[in-house]
Every structure is written in structure tokens, then in C-alpha cells.
CSV table of C-alpha atoms in Angstrom, one decimal:
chain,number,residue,atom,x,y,z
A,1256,UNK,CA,20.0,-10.6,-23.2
A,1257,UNK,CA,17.8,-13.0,-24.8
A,1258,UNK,CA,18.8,-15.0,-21.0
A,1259,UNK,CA,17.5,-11.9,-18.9
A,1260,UNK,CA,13.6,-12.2,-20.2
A,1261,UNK,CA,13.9,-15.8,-20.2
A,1262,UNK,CA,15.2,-16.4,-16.4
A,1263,UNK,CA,12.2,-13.5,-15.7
A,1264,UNK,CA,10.1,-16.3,-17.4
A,1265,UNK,CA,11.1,-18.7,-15.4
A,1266,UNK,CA,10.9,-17.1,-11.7
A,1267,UNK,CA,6.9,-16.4,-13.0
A,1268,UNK,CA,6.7,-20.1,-13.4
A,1269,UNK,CA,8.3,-20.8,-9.9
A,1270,UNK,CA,5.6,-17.8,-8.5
A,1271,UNK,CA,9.0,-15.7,-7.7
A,1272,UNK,CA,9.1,-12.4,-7.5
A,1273,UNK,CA,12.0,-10.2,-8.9
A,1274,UNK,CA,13.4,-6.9,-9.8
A,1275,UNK,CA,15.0,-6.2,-12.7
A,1276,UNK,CA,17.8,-3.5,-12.8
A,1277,UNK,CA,18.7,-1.8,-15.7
A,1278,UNK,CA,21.3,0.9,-16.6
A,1279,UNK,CA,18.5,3.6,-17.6
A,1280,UNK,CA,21.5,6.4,-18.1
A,1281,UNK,CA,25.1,6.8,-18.0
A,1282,UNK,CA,27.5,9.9,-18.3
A,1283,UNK,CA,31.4,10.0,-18.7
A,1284,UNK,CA,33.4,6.9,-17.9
A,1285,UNK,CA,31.2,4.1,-16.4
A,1286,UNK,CA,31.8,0.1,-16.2
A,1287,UNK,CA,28.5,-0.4,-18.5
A,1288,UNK,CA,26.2,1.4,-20.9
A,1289,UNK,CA,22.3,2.2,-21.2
A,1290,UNK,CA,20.3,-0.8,-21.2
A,1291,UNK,CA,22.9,-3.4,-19.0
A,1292,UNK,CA,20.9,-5.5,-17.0
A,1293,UNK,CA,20.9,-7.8,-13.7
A,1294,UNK,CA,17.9,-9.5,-12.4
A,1295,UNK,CA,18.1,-9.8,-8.5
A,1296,UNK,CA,15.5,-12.0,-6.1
A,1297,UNK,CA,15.3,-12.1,-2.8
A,1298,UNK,CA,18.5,-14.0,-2.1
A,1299,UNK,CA,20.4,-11.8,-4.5
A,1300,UNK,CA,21.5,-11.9,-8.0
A,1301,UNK,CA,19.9,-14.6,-10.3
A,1302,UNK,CA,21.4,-13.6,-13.4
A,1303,UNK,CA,23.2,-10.4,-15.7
A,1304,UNK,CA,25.2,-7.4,-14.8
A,1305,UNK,CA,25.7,-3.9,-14.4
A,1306,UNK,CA,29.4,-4.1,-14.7
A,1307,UNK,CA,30.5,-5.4,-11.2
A,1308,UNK,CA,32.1,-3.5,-8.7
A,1309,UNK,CA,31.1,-1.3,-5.9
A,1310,UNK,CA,27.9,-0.1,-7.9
A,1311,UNK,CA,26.4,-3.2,-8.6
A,1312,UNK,CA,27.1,-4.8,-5.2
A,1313,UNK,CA,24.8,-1.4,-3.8
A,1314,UNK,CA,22.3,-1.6,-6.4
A,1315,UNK,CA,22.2,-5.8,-5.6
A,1316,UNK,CA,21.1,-4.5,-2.1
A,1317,UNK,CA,18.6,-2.2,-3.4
A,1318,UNK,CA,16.9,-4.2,-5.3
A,1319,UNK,CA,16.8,-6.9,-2.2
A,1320,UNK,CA,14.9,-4.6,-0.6
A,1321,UNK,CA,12.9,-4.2,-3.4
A,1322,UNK,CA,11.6,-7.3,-3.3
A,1323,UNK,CA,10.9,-7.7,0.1
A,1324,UNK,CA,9.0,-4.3,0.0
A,1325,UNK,CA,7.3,-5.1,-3.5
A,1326,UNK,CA,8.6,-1.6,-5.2
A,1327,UNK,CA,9.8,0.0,-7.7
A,1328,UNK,CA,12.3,3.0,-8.0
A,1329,UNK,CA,14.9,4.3,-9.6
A,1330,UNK,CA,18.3,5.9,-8.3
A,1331,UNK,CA,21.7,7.9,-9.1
A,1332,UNK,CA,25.0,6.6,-8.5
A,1333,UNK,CA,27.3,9.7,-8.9
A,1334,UNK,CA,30.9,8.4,-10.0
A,1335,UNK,CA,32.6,11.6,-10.2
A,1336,UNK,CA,36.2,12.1,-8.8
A,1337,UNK,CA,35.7,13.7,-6.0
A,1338,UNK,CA,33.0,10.9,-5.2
A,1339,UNK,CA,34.8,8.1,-6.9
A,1340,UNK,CA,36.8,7.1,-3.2
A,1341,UNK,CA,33.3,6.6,-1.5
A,1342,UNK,CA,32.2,4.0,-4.1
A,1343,UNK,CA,35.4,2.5,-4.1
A,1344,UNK,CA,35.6,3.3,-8.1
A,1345,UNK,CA,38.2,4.7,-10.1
A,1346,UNK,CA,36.1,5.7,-13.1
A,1347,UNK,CA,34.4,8.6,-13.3
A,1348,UNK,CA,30.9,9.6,-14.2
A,1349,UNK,CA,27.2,8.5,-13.1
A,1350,UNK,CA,25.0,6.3,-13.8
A,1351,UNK,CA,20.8,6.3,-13.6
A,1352,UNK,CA,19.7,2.6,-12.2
A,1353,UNK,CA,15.9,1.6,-12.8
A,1354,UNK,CA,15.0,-1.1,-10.5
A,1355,UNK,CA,11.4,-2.8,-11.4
A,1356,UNK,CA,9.4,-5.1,-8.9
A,1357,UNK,CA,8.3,-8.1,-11.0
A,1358,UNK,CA,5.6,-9.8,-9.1
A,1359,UNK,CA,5.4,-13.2,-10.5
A,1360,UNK,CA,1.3,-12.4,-10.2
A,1361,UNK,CA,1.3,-9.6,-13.0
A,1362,UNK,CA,-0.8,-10.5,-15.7
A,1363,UNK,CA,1.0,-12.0,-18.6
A,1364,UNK,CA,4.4,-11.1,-17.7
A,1365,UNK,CA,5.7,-14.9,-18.3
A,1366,UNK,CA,4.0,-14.6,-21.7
A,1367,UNK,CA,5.4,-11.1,-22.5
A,1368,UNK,CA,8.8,-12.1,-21.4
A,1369,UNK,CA,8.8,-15.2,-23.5
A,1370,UNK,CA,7.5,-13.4,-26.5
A,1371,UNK,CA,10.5,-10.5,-25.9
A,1372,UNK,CA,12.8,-13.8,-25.8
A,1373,UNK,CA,11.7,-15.3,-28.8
A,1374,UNK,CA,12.0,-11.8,-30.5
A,1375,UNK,CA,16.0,-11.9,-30.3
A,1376,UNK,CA,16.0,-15.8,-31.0
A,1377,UNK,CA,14.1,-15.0,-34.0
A,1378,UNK,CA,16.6,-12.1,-34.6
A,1379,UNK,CA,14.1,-9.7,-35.4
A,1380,UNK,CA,14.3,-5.9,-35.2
A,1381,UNK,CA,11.6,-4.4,-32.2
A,1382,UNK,CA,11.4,-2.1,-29.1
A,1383,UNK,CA,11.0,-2.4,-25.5
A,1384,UNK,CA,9.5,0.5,-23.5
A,1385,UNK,CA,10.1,-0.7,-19.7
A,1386,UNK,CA,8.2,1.2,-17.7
A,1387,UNK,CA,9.6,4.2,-15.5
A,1388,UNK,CA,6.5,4.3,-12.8
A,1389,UNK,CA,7.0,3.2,-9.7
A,1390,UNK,CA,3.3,2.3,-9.7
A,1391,UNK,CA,3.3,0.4,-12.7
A,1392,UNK,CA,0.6,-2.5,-13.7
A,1393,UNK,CA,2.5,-3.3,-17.2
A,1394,UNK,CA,6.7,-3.0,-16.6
A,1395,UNK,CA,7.0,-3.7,-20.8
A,1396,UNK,CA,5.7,-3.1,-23.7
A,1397,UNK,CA,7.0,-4.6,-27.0
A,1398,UNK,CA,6.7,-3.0,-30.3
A,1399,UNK,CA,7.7,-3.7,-33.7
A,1400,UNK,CA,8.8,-0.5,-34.7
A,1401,UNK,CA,8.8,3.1,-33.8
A,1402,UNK,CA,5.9,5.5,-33.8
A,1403,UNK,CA,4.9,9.0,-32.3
A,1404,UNK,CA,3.0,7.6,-29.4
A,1405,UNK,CA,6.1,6.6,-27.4
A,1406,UNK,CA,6.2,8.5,-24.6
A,1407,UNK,CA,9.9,9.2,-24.0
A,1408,UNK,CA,9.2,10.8,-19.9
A,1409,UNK,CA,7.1,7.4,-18.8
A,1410,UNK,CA,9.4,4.9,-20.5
A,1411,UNK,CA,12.8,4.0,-21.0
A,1412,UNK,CA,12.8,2.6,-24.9
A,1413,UNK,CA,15.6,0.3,-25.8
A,1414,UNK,CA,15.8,-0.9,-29.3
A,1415,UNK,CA,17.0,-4.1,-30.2
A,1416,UNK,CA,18.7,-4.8,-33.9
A,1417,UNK,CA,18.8,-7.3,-35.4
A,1418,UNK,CA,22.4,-9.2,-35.5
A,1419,UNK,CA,23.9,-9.4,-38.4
A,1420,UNK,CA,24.5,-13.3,-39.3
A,1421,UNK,CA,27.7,-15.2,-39.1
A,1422,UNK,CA,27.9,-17.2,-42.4
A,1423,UNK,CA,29.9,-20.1,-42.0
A,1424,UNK,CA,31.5,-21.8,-44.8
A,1425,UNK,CA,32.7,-24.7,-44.0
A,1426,UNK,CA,31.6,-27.7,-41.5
A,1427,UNK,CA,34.9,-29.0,-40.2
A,1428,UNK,CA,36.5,-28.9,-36.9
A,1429,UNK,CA,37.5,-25.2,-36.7
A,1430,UNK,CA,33.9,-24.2,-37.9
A,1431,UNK,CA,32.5,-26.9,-34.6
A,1432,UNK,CA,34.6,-25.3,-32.4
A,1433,UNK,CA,33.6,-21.7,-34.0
A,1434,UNK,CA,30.0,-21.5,-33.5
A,1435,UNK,CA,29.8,-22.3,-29.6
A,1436,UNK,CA,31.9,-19.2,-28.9
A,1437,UNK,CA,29.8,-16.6,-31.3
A,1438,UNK,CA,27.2,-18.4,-30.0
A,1439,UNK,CA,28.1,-17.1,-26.6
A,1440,UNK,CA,28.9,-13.8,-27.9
A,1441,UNK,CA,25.6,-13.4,-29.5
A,1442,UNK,CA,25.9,-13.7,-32.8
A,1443,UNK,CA,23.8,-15.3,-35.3
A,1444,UNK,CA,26.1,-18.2,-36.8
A,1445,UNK,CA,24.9,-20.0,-40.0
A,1446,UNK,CA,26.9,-22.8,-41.2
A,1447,UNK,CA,26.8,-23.8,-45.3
A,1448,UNK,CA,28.4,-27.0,-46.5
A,1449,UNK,CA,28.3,-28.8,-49.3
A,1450,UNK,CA,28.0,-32.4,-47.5
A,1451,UNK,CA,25.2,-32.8,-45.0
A,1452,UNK,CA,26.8,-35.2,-43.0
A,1453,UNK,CA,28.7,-32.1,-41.9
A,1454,UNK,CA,25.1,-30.2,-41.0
A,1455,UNK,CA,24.1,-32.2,-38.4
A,1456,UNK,CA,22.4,-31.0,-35.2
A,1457,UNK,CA,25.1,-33.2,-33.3
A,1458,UNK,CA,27.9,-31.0,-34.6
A,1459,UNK,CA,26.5,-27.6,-34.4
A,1460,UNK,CA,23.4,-27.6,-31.9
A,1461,UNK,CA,24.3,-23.5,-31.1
A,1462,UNK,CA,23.7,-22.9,-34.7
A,1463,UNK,CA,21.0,-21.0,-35.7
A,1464,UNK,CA,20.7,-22.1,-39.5
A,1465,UNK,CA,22.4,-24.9,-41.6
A,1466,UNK,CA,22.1,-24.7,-45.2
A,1467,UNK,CA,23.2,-27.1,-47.8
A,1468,UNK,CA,24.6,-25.2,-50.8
A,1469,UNK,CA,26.7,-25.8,-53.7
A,1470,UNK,CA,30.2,-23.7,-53.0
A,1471,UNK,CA,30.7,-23.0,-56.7
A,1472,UNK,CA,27.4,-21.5,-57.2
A,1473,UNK,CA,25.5,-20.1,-54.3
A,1474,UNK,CA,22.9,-18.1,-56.8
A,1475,UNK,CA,19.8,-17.5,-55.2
A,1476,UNK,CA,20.6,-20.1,-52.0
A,1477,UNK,CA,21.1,-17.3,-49.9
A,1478,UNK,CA,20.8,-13.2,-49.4
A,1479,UNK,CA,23.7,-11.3,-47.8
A,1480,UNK,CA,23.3,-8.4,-46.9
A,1481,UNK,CA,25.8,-5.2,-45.6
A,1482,UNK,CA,25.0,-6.0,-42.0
A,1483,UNK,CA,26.4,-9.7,-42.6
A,1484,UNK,CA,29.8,-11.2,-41.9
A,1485,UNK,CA,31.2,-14.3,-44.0
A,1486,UNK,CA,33.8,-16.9,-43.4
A,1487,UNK,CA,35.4,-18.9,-45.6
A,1488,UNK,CA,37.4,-22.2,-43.8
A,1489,UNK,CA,36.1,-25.1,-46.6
A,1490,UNK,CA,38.3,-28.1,-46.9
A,1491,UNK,CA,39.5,-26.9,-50.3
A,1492,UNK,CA,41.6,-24.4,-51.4
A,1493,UNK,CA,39.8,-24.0,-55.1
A,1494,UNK,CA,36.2,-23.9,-52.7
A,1495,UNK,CA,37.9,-21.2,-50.9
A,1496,UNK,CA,38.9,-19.3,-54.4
A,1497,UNK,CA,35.1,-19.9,-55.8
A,1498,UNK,CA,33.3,-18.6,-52.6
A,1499,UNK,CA,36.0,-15.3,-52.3
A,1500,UNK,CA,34.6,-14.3,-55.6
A,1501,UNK,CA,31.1,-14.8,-55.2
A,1502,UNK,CA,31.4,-13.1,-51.6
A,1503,UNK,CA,33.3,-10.1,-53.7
A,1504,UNK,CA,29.9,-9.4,-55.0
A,1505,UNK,CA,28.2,-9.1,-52.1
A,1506,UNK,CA,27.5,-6.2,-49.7
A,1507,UNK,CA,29.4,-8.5,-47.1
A,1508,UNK,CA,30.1,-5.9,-44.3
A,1509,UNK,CA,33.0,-8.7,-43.7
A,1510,UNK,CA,35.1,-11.5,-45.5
A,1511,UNK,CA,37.3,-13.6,-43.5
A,1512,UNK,CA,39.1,-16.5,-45.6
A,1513,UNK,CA,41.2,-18.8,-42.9
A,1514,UNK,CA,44.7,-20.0,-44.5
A,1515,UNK,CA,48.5,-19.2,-44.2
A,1516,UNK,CA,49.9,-16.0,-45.1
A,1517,UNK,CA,51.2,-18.1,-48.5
A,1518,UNK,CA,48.3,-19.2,-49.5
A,1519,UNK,CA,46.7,-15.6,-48.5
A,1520,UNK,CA,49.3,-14.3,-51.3
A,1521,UNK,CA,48.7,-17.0,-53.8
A,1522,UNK,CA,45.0,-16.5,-53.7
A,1523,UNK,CA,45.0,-12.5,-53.8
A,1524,UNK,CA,47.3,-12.8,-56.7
A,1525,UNK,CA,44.9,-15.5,-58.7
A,1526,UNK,CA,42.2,-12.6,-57.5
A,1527,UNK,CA,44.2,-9.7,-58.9
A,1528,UNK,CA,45.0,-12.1,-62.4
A,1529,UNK,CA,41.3,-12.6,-62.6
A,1530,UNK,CA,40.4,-8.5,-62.9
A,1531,UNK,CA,39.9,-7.5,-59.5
A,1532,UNK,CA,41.0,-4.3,-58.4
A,1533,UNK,CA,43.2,-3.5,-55.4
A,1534,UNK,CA,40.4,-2.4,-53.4
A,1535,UNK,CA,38.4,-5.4,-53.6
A,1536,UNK,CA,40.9,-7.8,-52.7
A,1537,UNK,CA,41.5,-5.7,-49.5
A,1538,UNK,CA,37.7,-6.1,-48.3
A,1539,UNK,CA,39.2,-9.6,-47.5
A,1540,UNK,CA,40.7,-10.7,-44.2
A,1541,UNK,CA,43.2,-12.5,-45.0
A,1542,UNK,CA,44.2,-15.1,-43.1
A,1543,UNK,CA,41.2,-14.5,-40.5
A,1544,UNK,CA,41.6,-13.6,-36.9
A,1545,UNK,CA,43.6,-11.4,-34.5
A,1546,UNK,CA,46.5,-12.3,-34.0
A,1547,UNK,CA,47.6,-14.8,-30.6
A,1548,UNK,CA,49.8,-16.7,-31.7
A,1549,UNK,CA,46.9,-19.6,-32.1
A,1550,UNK,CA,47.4,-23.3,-32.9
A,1551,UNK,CA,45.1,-25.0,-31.4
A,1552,UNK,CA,41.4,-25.7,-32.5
A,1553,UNK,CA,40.2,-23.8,-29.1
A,1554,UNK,CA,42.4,-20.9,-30.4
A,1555,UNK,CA,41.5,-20.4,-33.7
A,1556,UNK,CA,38.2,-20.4,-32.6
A,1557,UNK,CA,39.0,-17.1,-30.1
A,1558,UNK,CA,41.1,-15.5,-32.6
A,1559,UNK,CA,38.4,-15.9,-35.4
A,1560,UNK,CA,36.0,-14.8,-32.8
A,1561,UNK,CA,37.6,-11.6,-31.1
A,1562,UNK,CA,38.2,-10.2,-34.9
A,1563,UNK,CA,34.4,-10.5,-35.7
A,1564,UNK,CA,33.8,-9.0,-31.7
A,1565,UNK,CA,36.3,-5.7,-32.8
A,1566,UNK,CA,34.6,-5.4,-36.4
A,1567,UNK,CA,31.0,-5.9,-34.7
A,1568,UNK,CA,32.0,-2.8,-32.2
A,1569,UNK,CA,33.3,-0.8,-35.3
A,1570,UNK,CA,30.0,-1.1,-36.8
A,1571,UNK,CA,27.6,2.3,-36.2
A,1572,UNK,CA,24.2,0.7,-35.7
A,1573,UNK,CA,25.5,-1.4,-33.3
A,1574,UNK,CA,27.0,0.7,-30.7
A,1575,UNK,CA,24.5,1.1,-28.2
């Protein structure tokens, strides 16, 4: 999404105007939820989406028009069976489309979409009210946090969490090939090793942190929190063993150690030898990833990834 004000930022820059569509509403079975977003010009989409089909190829020609008539509106798109055959759908419900004329002339819209940008780089937690008139001189406004004078009837307010980080442990290839796919997915990787050779910007440009730590003591290096995922895939076994137990005492909403399904036993039983109770040991996922079959570097990297992707979606505060 971080993309979506971005490209906006860019099509000021170019003196292009635009309209932004975004999913303002959705009831029953739809292809995307509130907040999914396409930004169209006058040729047609520039980036985004509102889940493809029938819908979006409609609301790509309204918005068109939008452009060429410098508007803004908003409109239904009733997907319910006995409408579903006109749209050429076969889910049901309806979705409410708001479609916002960005003239590339509105005061500070480059610098507002730039800020919103560097917001979800930054990974901070904030608010966008886009505007719901189709007269309007300001389409966002960007808060830090929520207060009474939001008014719910002039805007549509879309808060944006912060994502929990990724915490890598572990520099080698599995990790390089790791980090470009949550990356992608938007997550927040951060990759710890204990040999800075392996930190480089060369090997992990996507990554958002790199942090040289000491695996056997991470004390007071860094804070993770219940929101945070962790995985363990150093070149060592024992490393392995000394970060499970540390990572054991943390809120870690999840612990994924990479290894065969022998050394997953050897290590849970050193675990349970060393005190820890059944339920603790569980919190690990052990080895990591769904499971395809993978051998490849490519495919450990997908398996690790589409495990975090399911946990992520299982997570409350995240479902939007």
C-alpha cells in the first residue's frame, strides 16, 4: 500500500492527474475488503486492485471518466445472486467504490502522499480519513491516532497498524532468499547475525533492519514484543538451541526454528531435559513452514513465507 501513495506522488511530479479507487464498503462474499485500492489515470490503471474481475474492469472505466471530467463520486456495485450474471460474478454481495479526482495541482498532495508513504516505511501506527465529498479541496488527512473529532459521515477512516517484525536469525542463503519474498508480502524483516559480513546491504537490500548480536545472549540488544514473529535458521545447531530458549521468554506471537523433523525431536527433548513444560515447547514451529514438499532455496523461502502469511491472517488486529 505503501506503493499506492507513492505512485500518487509520482503522477504530482509528472503534473498527472488521477483518481484513486478504493473499496469504501463491502457486504457478504466479495473478491476484496474495505480499504483495497487501484489508482487509474487517464489511460487506465497505473497501479493496485480491487480484486479483478468484472467489477474492477467497470469501476477502471469510471474512474477514466473521472479524470477526463475532473470528479469525484462514489458508486454501488450490487453482487447479489440474482444480479451476479449481469456482472459476470459468481460471488455474491456488494461493494461501495469511492472514486477521488486527484488533480496533480492540489496543494500539497505530493507532500501528503509522501509523508502517508513514509508512515508505513517507518512502520508506524496512524489514520487516514480520505475524504467522501465530491467537492473536496483536501482528499486525506493523516493522523497519529484517534480522537472525537473524526467525523465518520464526511470520511472514510482506515487505520493502518503497525506490522509486526520478522526477526531473522540467521544471515545465510535461506535467510537471502527469505527476506525478498516477506518483503513483497509486506512484512517488516529484520535480520540478526552474529558475523557482519553476513549484514551487508548487498545481501539483504529489502531488509528493513540488520543488527549484529551475540546468539547466546541477546539481553537488552533487542525488544520483542507479542505482535513479533522470530526465526531461527543460524548455521549452528547449539545457536539454534541458545536462541529457542531465549525466544521462550519472550512474548513472541511466533517461533519458527528451520531443521529436519530429527533434529526437531532432539532439540524439544534437550528443551523438555532442561525444565520446560509441554506447552512451551509447543509455541515452537518446528521444523518451519507449510508443507510443499520444498528443496530448493526458492522453496523454502515460500514455505517459510506462506506459514508466517496464515499465522499473520490468524492474528485479530490484523484482519481488516
Amino acid at each position: 500500500m505503501s506503493n499506492m501513495f507513492q505512485k500518487i506522488a509520482e503522477m504530482v511530479v509528472q503534473k498527472k492527474n488521477t483518481v484513486l479507487v478504493t473499496v469504501i464498503d463491502n457486504t457478504g462474499s466479495t473478491p476484496r475488503e474495505k480499504g483495497s485500492r487501484m489508482l487509474v489515470g487517464e489511460r487506465g490503471r497505473i497501479a493496485g486492485t480491487i480484486g479483478g474481475g468484472t467489477v474492477e474492469f467497470m469501476a477502471e472505466e469510471l474512474a477514466k471518466i473521472c479524470v477526463t471530467e475532473k470528479k469525484s463520486c462514489t458508486k454501488s456495485y450490487n453482487l447479489a445472486p440474482n444480479e451476479v450474471a449481469d456482472l459476470g460474478m459468481i460471488c455474491g454481495g456488494s461493494v461501495v467504490v469511492l472514486f477521488q479526482y486527484l488533480s496533480y495541482e492540489l496543494p500539497h498532495l505530493g507532500e501528503m502522499c509522501q509523508e502517508i508513504s513514509s508512515y508505513m516505511i517507518q512502520n508506524r501506527n496512524f489514520y487516514v480519513l480520505s475524504s467522501l465529498s465530491e467537492t473536496q479541496t483536501v482528499p486525506f488527512v493523516l493522523r497519529n491516532e484517534k480522537t472525537e473529532d473524526f467525523e465518520e459521515e464526511k470520511y472514510f477512516i482506515e487505520e493502518f497498524v503497525a506490522a509486526g517484525k520478522v526477526y531473522i536469525f540467521g544471515g545465510g542463503h535461506v535467510a537471502q532468499a527469505l527476506v525478498p519474498i516477506l518483503h513483497g508480502l509486506d512484512f517488516y524483516p529484520v535480520v540478526l547475525e552474529d558475523r557482519a559480513d553476513f549484514l551487508t546491504a548487498d545481501l539483504f537490500p529489502l531488509a528493513k533492519e540488520r543488527i549484529l548480536v551475540d546468539f547466546k545472549n541477546m539481553q537488552g540488544m533487542i525488544q520483542i514484543t507479542d505482535k513479533d514473529y522470530a526465526i531461527v535458521i543460524t548455521r549452528c545447531h547449539q545457536f539454534d538451541y541458545d536462541l529457542e530458549k531465549q525466544l521462550l521468554a519472550t512474548p513472541a506471537y511466533y517461533i519458527g526454528v528451520m531443521g529436519s523433523k530429527h533434529k526437531a525431536a532432539t532439540q524439544k527433548g534437550m528443551l523438555r531435559e532442561a525444565g520446560y513444560s509441554k506447552q512451551e515447547i509447543n509455541r515452537l514451529h518446528m521444523p518451519i513452514g507449510i508443507k510443499i514438499k520444498a528443496e530448493t532455496l526458492a522453496e523454502l523461502a515460500i514455505s517459510i513465507s506462506a506459514e508466517l502469511v496464515m499465522k499473520r491472517a490468524e492474528k485479530p488486529e490484523e484482519k481488516k
